[in-house]
mmCIF file of C-alpha atoms and ligand atoms in Angstrom:
data_model
loop_
_atom_site.group_PDB
_atom_site.id
_atom_site.type_symbol
_atom_site.label_atom_id
_atom_site.label_comp_id
_atom_site.label_asym_id
_atom_site.label_seq_id
_atom_site.Cartn_x
_atom_site.Cartn_y
_atom_site.Cartn_z
ATOM 1 C CA MET C 165 25.742 43.028 -14.695
ATOM 2 C CA PHE C 166 23.508 44.076 -11.857
ATOM 3 C CA HIS C 167 20.563 44.236 -14.235
ATOM 4 C CA LYS C 168 21.171 40.704 -15.514
ATOM 5 C CA HIS C 169 21.453 39.273 -12.021
ATOM 6 C CA TRP C 170 18.308 41.021 -10.996
ATOM 7 C CA LEU C 171 16.412 39.517 -13.929
ATOM 8 C CA ALA C 172 17.748 36.056 -13.142
ATOM 9 C CA ALA C 173 16.747 36.419 -9.527
ATOM 10 C CA LEU C 174 13.307 37.593 -10.550
ATOM 11 C CA GLY C 175 12.947 34.614 -12.924
ATOM 12 C CA ILE C 176 13.784 32.117 -10.190
ATOM 13 C CA CYS C 177 11.439 33.885 -7.860
ATOM 14 C CA VAL C 178 8.530 33.671 -10.333
ATOM 15 C CA VAL C 179 9.165 29.969 -11.023
ATOM 16 C CA MET C 180 9.265 29.176 -7.313
ATOM 17 C CA THR C 181 6.051 31.069 -6.669
ATOM 18 C CA VAL C 182 4.226 29.188 -9.412
ATOM 19 C CA ALA C 183 5.509 25.837 -8.151
ATOM 20 C CA ALA C 184 4.540 26.656 -4.593
ATOM 21 C CA THR C 185 1.015 27.773 -5.386
ATOM 22 C CA ALA C 186 -0.013 25.324 -8.132
ATOM 23 C CA ALA C 187 -2.621 22.928 -6.760
ATOM 24 C CA PRO C 188 -1.596 19.277 -6.864
ATOM 25 C CA PRO C 189 -3.382 17.578 -9.754
ATOM 26 C CA LEU C 190 -4.753 14.611 -7.780
ATOM 27 C CA LYS C 191 -6.856 14.106 -4.666
ATOM 28 C CA ALA C 192 -6.216 11.327 -2.169
ATOM 29 C CA LEU C 193 -8.279 10.209 0.820
ATOM 30 C CA ILE C 194 -6.744 8.214 3.668
ATOM 31 C CA VAL C 195 -9.295 6.190 5.638
ATOM 32 C CA ASP C 196 -8.453 5.166 9.219
ATOM 33 C CA GLY C 197 -9.871 5.122 12.747
ATOM 34 C CA GLN C 198 -9.842 1.440 13.708
ATOM 35 C CA ASN C 199 -6.769 -0.755 13.593
ATOM 36 C CA ASN C 200 -4.699 -2.742 16.075
ATOM 37 C CA HIS C 201 -1.746 -0.861 14.572
ATOM 38 C CA ASP C 202 -0.699 2.696 15.438
ATOM 39 C CA TRP C 203 -2.774 4.449 12.780
ATOM 40 C CA LYS C 204 -2.593 7.773 14.626
ATOM 41 C CA LYS C 205 1.145 7.842 13.944
ATOM 42 C CA THR C 206 1.244 6.117 10.544
ATOM 43 C CA THR C 207 -1.472 8.147 8.814
ATOM 44 C CA PRO C 208 0.464 11.459 9.102
ATOM 45 C CA LEU C 209 3.491 9.768 7.493
ATOM 46 C CA LEU C 210 1.396 8.313 4.669
ATOM 47 C CA LYS C 211 -0.074 11.783 4.143
ATOM 48 C CA GLN C 212 3.365 13.373 4.114
ATOM 49 C CA TYR C 213 4.703 10.881 1.554
ATOM 50 C CA LEU C 214 1.758 11.457 -0.770
ATOM 51 C CA GLU C 215 2.155 15.229 -0.495
ATOM 52 C CA GLN C 216 5.915 15.033 -1.077
ATOM 53 C CA THR C 217 5.297 13.719 -4.594
ATOM 54 C CA GLY C 218 3.688 17.061 -5.462
ATOM 55 C CA LEU C 219 0.892 15.053 -7.050
ATOM 56 C CA PHE C 220 -1.638 14.774 -4.255
ATOM 57 C CA ALA C 221 -3.780 16.946 -2.046
ATOM 58 C CA VAL C 222 -4.672 14.661 0.850
ATOM 59 C CA ASP C 223 -7.695 14.427 3.132
ATOM 60 C CA VAL C 224 -8.197 11.991 5.998
ATOM 61 C CA ALA C 225 -11.498 10.324 6.951
ATOM 62 C CA THR C 226 -11.360 8.920 10.493
ATOM 63 C CA SER C 227 -14.140 6.611 11.630
ATOM 64 C CA PRO C 228 -15.595 6.656 15.144
ATOM 65 C CA PRO C 229 -13.716 4.346 17.555
ATOM 66 C CA LYS C 230 -14.361 0.628 17.694
ATOM 67 C CA GLY C 231 -17.697 -0.259 19.231
ATOM 68 C CA HIS C 232 -19.241 3.129 18.469
ATOM 69 C CA ASP C 233 -21.988 3.952 16.012
ATOM 70 C CA LEU C 234 -20.577 4.014 12.481
ATOM 71 C CA SER C 235 -23.858 4.790 10.738
ATOM 72 C CA GLY C 236 -22.696 8.332 9.979
ATOM 73 C CA PHE C 237 -19.332 7.242 8.552
ATOM 74 C CA LYS C 238 -19.787 7.936 4.859
ATOM 75 C CA PRO C 239 -16.593 9.172 3.184
ATOM 76 C CA ASN C 240 -17.231 10.597 -0.280
ATOM 77 C CA PHE C 241 -14.918 8.179 -2.112
ATOM 78 C CA ALA C 242 -16.168 9.410 -5.482
ATOM 79 C CA ALA C 243 -14.556 12.813 -4.913
ATOM 80 C CA TYR C 244 -11.030 11.301 -4.928
ATOM 81 C CA ASP C 245 -8.560 9.881 -7.415
ATOM 82 C CA VAL C 246 -7.303 7.365 -4.882
ATOM 83 C CA VAL C 247 -8.417 6.004 -1.505
ATOM 84 C CA VAL C 248 -5.688 4.738 0.848
ATOM 85 C CA SER C 249 -6.894 2.330 3.520
ATOM 86 C CA ASN C 250 -5.209 2.365 6.910
ATOM 87 C CA TYR C 251 -8.343 0.762 8.428
ATOM 88 C CA GLY C 252 -7.053 -2.509 9.759
ATOM 89 C CA PHE C 253 -7.278 -5.561 11.921
ATOM 90 C CA GLY C 254 -10.461 -5.890 13.965
ATOM 91 C CA GLY C 255 -12.117 -2.775 12.544
ATOM 92 C CA ASP C 256 -15.902 -2.811 12.851
ATOM 93 C CA PRO C 257 -17.835 -3.300 9.603
ATOM 94 C CA TRP C 258 -18.797 -0.106 7.794
ATOM 95 C CA PRO C 259 -22.417 0.744 7.077
ATOM 96 C CA GLU C 260 -23.849 -1.058 4.057
ATOM 97 C CA GLU C 261 -24.173 2.275 2.259
ATOM 98 C CA THR C 262 -20.439 2.980 2.730
ATOM 99 C CA ASN C 263 -19.497 -0.475 1.474
ATOM 100 C CA LYS C 264 -21.662 0.051 -1.600
ATOM 101 C CA ALA C 265 -20.096 3.459 -2.200
ATOM 102 C CA LEU C 266 -16.604 1.915 -2.238
ATOM 103 C CA VAL C 267 -17.740 -0.893 -4.558
ATOM 104 C CA ASP C 268 -19.402 1.590 -6.938
ATOM 105 C CA TYR C 269 -16.336 3.845 -6.839
ATOM 106 C CA MET C 270 -13.995 0.982 -7.673
ATOM 107 C CA GLU C 271 -16.223 -0.583 -10.320
ATOM 108 C CA GLY C 272 -16.366 2.817 -11.979
ATOM 109 C CA GLY C 273 -12.576 3.104 -12.228
ATOM 110 C CA GLY C 274 -11.436 4.295 -8.822
ATOM 111 C CA GLY C 275 -8.056 3.749 -7.192
ATOM 112 C CA LEU C 276 -7.382 1.988 -3.903
ATOM 113 C CA VAL C 277 -4.215 1.432 -1.878
ATOM 114 C CA ILE C 278 -4.261 -1.366 0.697
ATOM 115 C CA TYR C 279 -1.601 -0.654 3.310
ATOM 116 C CA HIS C 280 -0.253 -3.393 5.632
ATOM 117 C CA SER C 281 -2.983 -4.477 8.070
ATOM 118 C CA ALA C 282 -5.773 -3.071 5.884
ATOM 119 C CA ASP C 283 -5.603 -6.577 4.418
ATOM 120 C CA ASN C 284 -6.634 -7.919 7.831
ATOM 121 C CA ALA C 285 -9.916 -5.963 7.759
ATOM 122 C CA PHE C 286 -13.387 -7.057 6.755
ATOM 123 C CA PRO C 287 -12.970 -10.863 6.552
ATOM 124 C CA GLY C 288 -16.688 -11.264 5.847
ATOM 125 C CA TRP C 289 -17.034 -8.626 3.104
ATOM 126 C CA LYS C 290 -16.873 -10.528 -0.179
ATOM 127 C CA GLU C 291 -16.309 -7.558 -2.484
ATOM 128 C CA TYR C 292 -13.557 -6.136 -0.285
ATOM 129 C CA ASN C 293 -11.733 -9.450 -0.396
ATOM 130 C CA LEU C 294 -11.955 -9.388 -4.190
ATOM 131 C CA MET C 295 -10.379 -5.912 -4.103
ATOM 132 C CA ILE C 296 -7.473 -6.915 -1.851
ATOM 133 C CA ALA C 297 -7.042 -10.381 -3.479
ATOM 134 C CA LEU C 298 -5.239 -11.752 -0.404
ATOM 135 C CA GLY C 299 -5.800 -11.176 3.287
ATOM 136 C CA GLY C 300 -4.893 -12.493 6.694
ATOM 137 C CA TRP C 301 -6.332 -13.231 10.133
ATOM 138 C CA GLY C 302 -9.983 -12.623 11.036
ATOM 139 C CA GLY C 303 -10.756 -16.333 10.664
ATOM 140 C CA ARG C 304 -9.547 -16.473 7.078
ATOM 141 C CA ASN C 305 -8.790 -20.014 5.890
ATOM 142 C CA GLU C 306 -9.375 -22.315 2.905
ATOM 143 C CA LYS C 307 -12.999 -21.122 2.608
ATOM 144 C CA ASP C 308 -11.616 -17.733 1.502
ATOM 145 C CA GLY C 309 -9.338 -18.953 -1.283
ATOM 146 C CA PRO C 310 -5.863 -20.295 -1.934
ATOM 147 C CA TYR C 311 -2.527 -19.514 -0.398
ATOM 148 C CA VAL C 312 -0.563 -17.675 -3.066
ATOM 149 C CA TYR C 313 3.208 -17.762 -3.357
ATOM 150 C CA TRP C 314 6.039 -17.758 -5.879
ATOM 151 C CA GLN C 315 7.742 -21.048 -6.672
ATOM 152 C CA ASP C 316 9.877 -22.252 -9.576
ATOM 153 C CA GLY C 317 9.445 -19.047 -11.545
ATOM 154 C CA LYS C 318 5.702 -18.730 -11.262
ATOM 155 C CA ILE C 319 2.781 -17.922 -8.973
ATOM 156 C CA VAL C 320 1.252 -20.928 -7.217
ATOM 157 C CA ARG C 321 -2.333 -21.054 -5.924
ATOM 158 C CA ASP C 322 -2.412 -23.652 -3.141
ATOM 159 C CA MET C 323 -5.731 -24.870 -1.667
ATOM 160 C CA THR C 324 -4.124 -26.701 1.266
ATOM 161 C CA PRO C 325 -6.401 -26.151 4.300
ATOM 162 C CA GLY C 326 -5.144 -23.862 7.041
ATOM 163 C CA PRO C 327 -5.325 -20.408 8.563
ATOM 164 C CA GLY C 328 -4.622 -17.284 6.494
ATOM 165 C CA GLY C 329 -2.076 -14.749 7.741
ATOM 166 C CA SER C 330 1.025 -15.079 9.873
ATOM 167 C CA HIS C 331 4.346 -13.404 10.513
ATOM 168 C CA GLY C 332 7.425 -14.000 12.608
ATOM 169 C CA PRO C 333 9.806 -11.614 14.359
ATOM 170 C CA GLN C 334 10.786 -8.463 12.479
ATOM 171 C CA HIS C 335 13.911 -8.666 10.365
ATOM 172 C CA GLU C 336 15.473 -7.026 7.338
ATOM 173 C CA TYR C 337 14.519 -8.653 4.075
ATOM 174 C CA GLN C 338 14.944 -8.263 0.348
ATOM 175 C CA LEU C 339 12.171 -7.673 -2.139
ATOM 176 C CA VAL C 340 12.576 -9.383 -5.492
ATOM 177 C CA VAL C 341 10.794 -7.805 -8.450
ATOM 178 C CA ARG C 342 8.758 -10.328 -10.447
ATOM 179 C CA ARG C 343 7.222 -7.880 -12.928
ATOM 180 C CA ALA C 344 9.830 -5.334 -13.969
ATOM 181 C CA ASP C 345 7.638 -4.049 -16.820
ATOM 182 C CA HIS C 346 4.899 -2.665 -14.554
ATOM 183 C CA PRO C 347 4.801 1.138 -14.114
ATOM 184 C CA ILE C 348 5.206 0.781 -10.319
ATOM 185 C CA THR C 349 8.364 -1.338 -10.529
ATOM 186 C CA LYS C 350 9.847 -0.049 -13.781
ATOM 187 C CA GLY C 351 13.322 1.338 -13.112
ATOM 188 C CA LEU C 352 13.663 -0.149 -9.619
ATOM 189 C CA PRO C 353 16.559 -2.521 -8.900
ATOM 190 C CA ASN C 354 15.556 -6.161 -9.354
ATOM 191 C CA VAL C 355 16.419 -6.844 -5.713
ATOM 192 C CA PHE C 356 16.229 -4.252 -2.948
ATOM 193 C CA MET C 357 16.444 -4.321 0.835
ATOM 194 C CA HIS C 358 13.695 -3.275 3.258
ATOM 195 C CA SER C 359 14.417 -2.374 6.892
ATOM 196 C CA ALA C 360 13.373 -4.711 9.723
ATOM 197 C CA ASP C 361 9.641 -5.333 9.414
ATOM 198 C CA GLU C 362 7.035 -8.038 9.747
ATOM 199 C CA LEU C 363 7.093 -10.370 6.765
ATOM 200 C CA TYR C 364 3.493 -11.401 6.135
ATOM 201 C CA ASN C 365 3.092 -14.996 5.033
ATOM 202 C CA ARG C 366 0.286 -17.495 4.423
ATOM 203 C CA LEU C 367 -2.075 -14.800 3.152
ATOM 204 C CA ARG C 368 -5.073 -16.220 1.362
ATOM 205 C CA GLY C 369 -8.064 -14.914 -0.522
ATOM 206 C CA PRO C 370 -9.860 -15.026 -3.866
ATOM 207 C CA ALA C 371 -6.670 -13.903 -5.663
ATOM 208 C CA LYS C 372 -8.600 -12.918 -8.801
ATOM 209 C CA ASN C 373 -7.131 -10.488 -11.364
ATOM 210 C CA LEU C 374 -3.996 -10.407 -9.245
ATOM 211 C CA THR C 375 -0.521 -9.390 -10.402
ATOM 212 C CA VAL C 376 2.315 -10.034 -7.974
ATOM 213 C CA LEU C 377 4.938 -7.330 -8.529
ATOM 214 C CA ALA C 378 7.458 -8.352 -5.858
ATOM 215 C CA THR C 379 7.996 -11.196 -3.399
ATOM 216 C CA SER C 380 10.178 -11.832 -0.338
ATOM 217 C CA PHE C 381 11.614 -15.062 0.949
ATOM 218 C CA SER C 382 9.967 -16.100 4.210
ATOM 219 C CA PRO C 383 12.562 -18.063 6.225
ATOM 220 C CA LYS C 384 11.416 -21.016 8.300
ATOM 221 C CA ASP C 385 13.715 -19.918 11.128
ATOM 222 C CA LYS C 386 11.639 -16.711 11.317
ATOM 223 C CA LYS C 387 8.337 -18.599 11.618
ATOM 224 C CA GLY C 388 7.971 -18.385 7.857
ATOM 225 C CA THR C 389 7.047 -20.753 5.068
ATOM 226 C CA GLY C 390 10.338 -21.335 3.277
ATOM 227 C CA ARG C 391 8.653 -19.806 0.228
ATOM 228 C CA HIS C 392 8.602 -16.475 -1.580
ATOM 229 C CA GLU C 393 5.542 -14.554 -0.370
ATOM 230 C CA PRO C 394 3.742 -11.691 -2.195
ATOM 231 C CA MET C 395 4.794 -8.257 -0.888
ATOM 232 C CA LEU C 396 3.670 -5.801 -3.570
ATOM 233 C CA MET C 397 0.617 -6.553 -5.674
ATOM 234 C CA THR C 398 -1.871 -4.994 -8.046
ATOM 235 C CA ILE C 399 -5.442 -6.121 -8.503
ATOM 236 C CA GLN C 400 -7.984 -5.150 -11.103
ATOM 237 C CA TYR C 401 -11.480 -4.787 -9.657
ATOM 238 C CA GLY C 402 -14.099 -3.746 -12.191
ATOM 239 C CA ASN C 403 -12.534 -0.755 -13.909
ATOM 240 C CA GLY C 404 -10.659 0.120 -10.727
ATOM 241 C CA ARG C 405 -7.008 -0.326 -9.827
ATOM 242 C CA VAL C 406 -5.739 -1.602 -6.471
ATOM 243 C CA PHE C 407 -2.177 -1.393 -5.190
ATOM 244 C CA HIS C 408 -1.592 -3.675 -2.190
ATOM 245 C CA THR C 409 1.565 -3.376 -0.063
ATOM 246 C CA VAL C 410 2.026 -5.595 2.972
ATOM 247 C CA LEU C 411 5.018 -3.562 4.176
ATOM 248 C CA GLY C 412 5.088 -0.992 6.968
ATOM 249 C CA HIS C 413 4.067 -2.295 10.401
ATOM 250 C CA ALA C 414 4.719 0.915 12.362
ATOM 251 C CA PRO C 415 6.207 4.437 12.017
ATOM 252 C CA LYS C 416 9.732 3.021 12.192
ATOM 253 C CA GLN C 417 9.175 0.791 9.171
ATOM 254 C CA LEU C 418 7.650 3.711 7.277
ATOM 255 C CA ARG C 419 11.104 5.352 7.271
ATOM 256 C CA SER C 420 12.347 2.653 4.905
ATOM 257 C CA VAL C 421 12.876 4.029 1.406
ATOM 258 C CA ALA C 422 11.757 0.665 0.015
ATOM 259 C CA PHE C 423 8.381 1.334 1.617
ATOM 260 C CA ILE C 424 8.179 5.060 0.848
ATOM 261 C CA VAL C 425 8.979 4.885 -2.841
ATOM 262 C CA THR C 426 6.866 1.830 -3.643
ATOM 263 C CA PHE C 427 3.969 3.411 -1.723
ATOM 264 C CA GLN C 428 4.297 6.709 -3.598
ATOM 265 C CA ARG C 429 4.531 4.975 -6.968
ATOM 266 C CA GLY C 430 1.709 2.561 -6.148
ATOM 267 C CA ALA C 431 -0.580 5.404 -5.103
ATOM 268 C CA GLU C 432 0.045 7.314 -8.327
ATOM 269 C CA TRP C 433 -0.569 4.187 -10.396
ATOM 270 C CA ALA C 434 -3.793 3.417 -8.503
ATOM 271 C CA ALA C 435 -4.946 6.980 -9.142
ATOM 272 C CA THR C 436 -4.027 7.279 -12.826
ATOM 273 C CA GLY C 437 -2.676 4.006 -14.239
ATOM 274 C CA LYS C 438 0.700 5.680 -14.778
ATOM 275 C CA VAL C 439 3.802 6.536 -12.778
ATOM 276 C CA THR C 440 5.597 9.788 -13.546
ATOM 277 C CA GLN C 441 7.915 9.765 -10.507
ATOM 278 C CA THR C 442 11.615 9.080 -10.919
ATOM 279 C CA VAL C 443 13.494 6.632 -8.697
ATOM 280 C CA PRO C 444 15.388 8.628 -6.040
ATOM 281 C CA ASP C 445 19.144 8.323 -5.484
ATOM 282 C CA ASP C 446 18.660 6.909 -1.981
ATOM 283 C CA PHE C 447 16.677 3.900 -3.222
ATOM 284 C CA PRO C 448 18.283 0.755 -1.741
ATOM 285 C CA GLY C 449 20.087 -2.006 -3.557
ATOM 286 C CA PRO C 450 20.195 -5.641 -2.446
ATOM 287 C CA ASP C 451 22.605 -5.370 0.485
ATOM 288 C CA LYS C 452 21.368 -2.884 3.015
ATOM 289 C CA PRO C 453 18.203 -0.915 3.716
ATOM 290 C CA SER C 454 17.953 2.820 3.098
ATOM 291 C CA VAL C 455 16.235 4.824 5.830
ATOM 292 C CA ARG C 456 15.051 8.461 5.885
ATOM 293 C CA GLU C 457 15.096 10.158 9.270
HETATM 294 ZN ZN1 ZN P 159 1.809 -5.252 11.572
#
């Protein structure tokens, strides 16, 4: 008996050692450094969530502060399976060489995750706006492309003039899956609740090669549009894959399982075109948000 137990214990021990020392198969780079949001607190959470999947080794590239010389800011995008942008509203333009490196990386089949206010960045960078499909603020308006929303069972592209990007007070809201056959959304409930967050509306942009995976209703009594607005999206750019989530204003909102799981799945899809993760037991249904402390 003792011998058997000892062997079993040894077996478990060996398995655990292998699991603990095996290098994650994928490499992710989070880019931050300028954002009117609290990137110093959100980046560590994004990093943690990527690492928790067991799929990613994560590096962070932080730019110099706003107004400083960015000429030396040249992350090696090509060395990564996915780039996650937490570089947001009001961020200074990157050097031309860095922009070109991101374009080349994406055209060649790279992966990009656009997180919350990253879709506020770079209003004047044409290729970036093609990557994100929809953006807000920064003077965006009808010159940048249509408003895009869900109405009567389909996506509408609306060229009505007006500013791009708005949100009302934070509140809990449901996400409704519009493409249940996509690897990111496959297996998720059709309707699930997110904890109180900004609900971006009136985003606009080129909206090319865009797939809207999930929308949320934007109530007029919360300074919204009375329409279903895109919340989770994918965009094809060249041979590259973009996952765009508008969720997650601040660290508090990043505790929402609706955010965490869609972010983890979206990052894997952007990196590989597949999702191997299972949906966790604490994933929310339609009635109340699920929060991890
Ligand atoms: Zn925000």
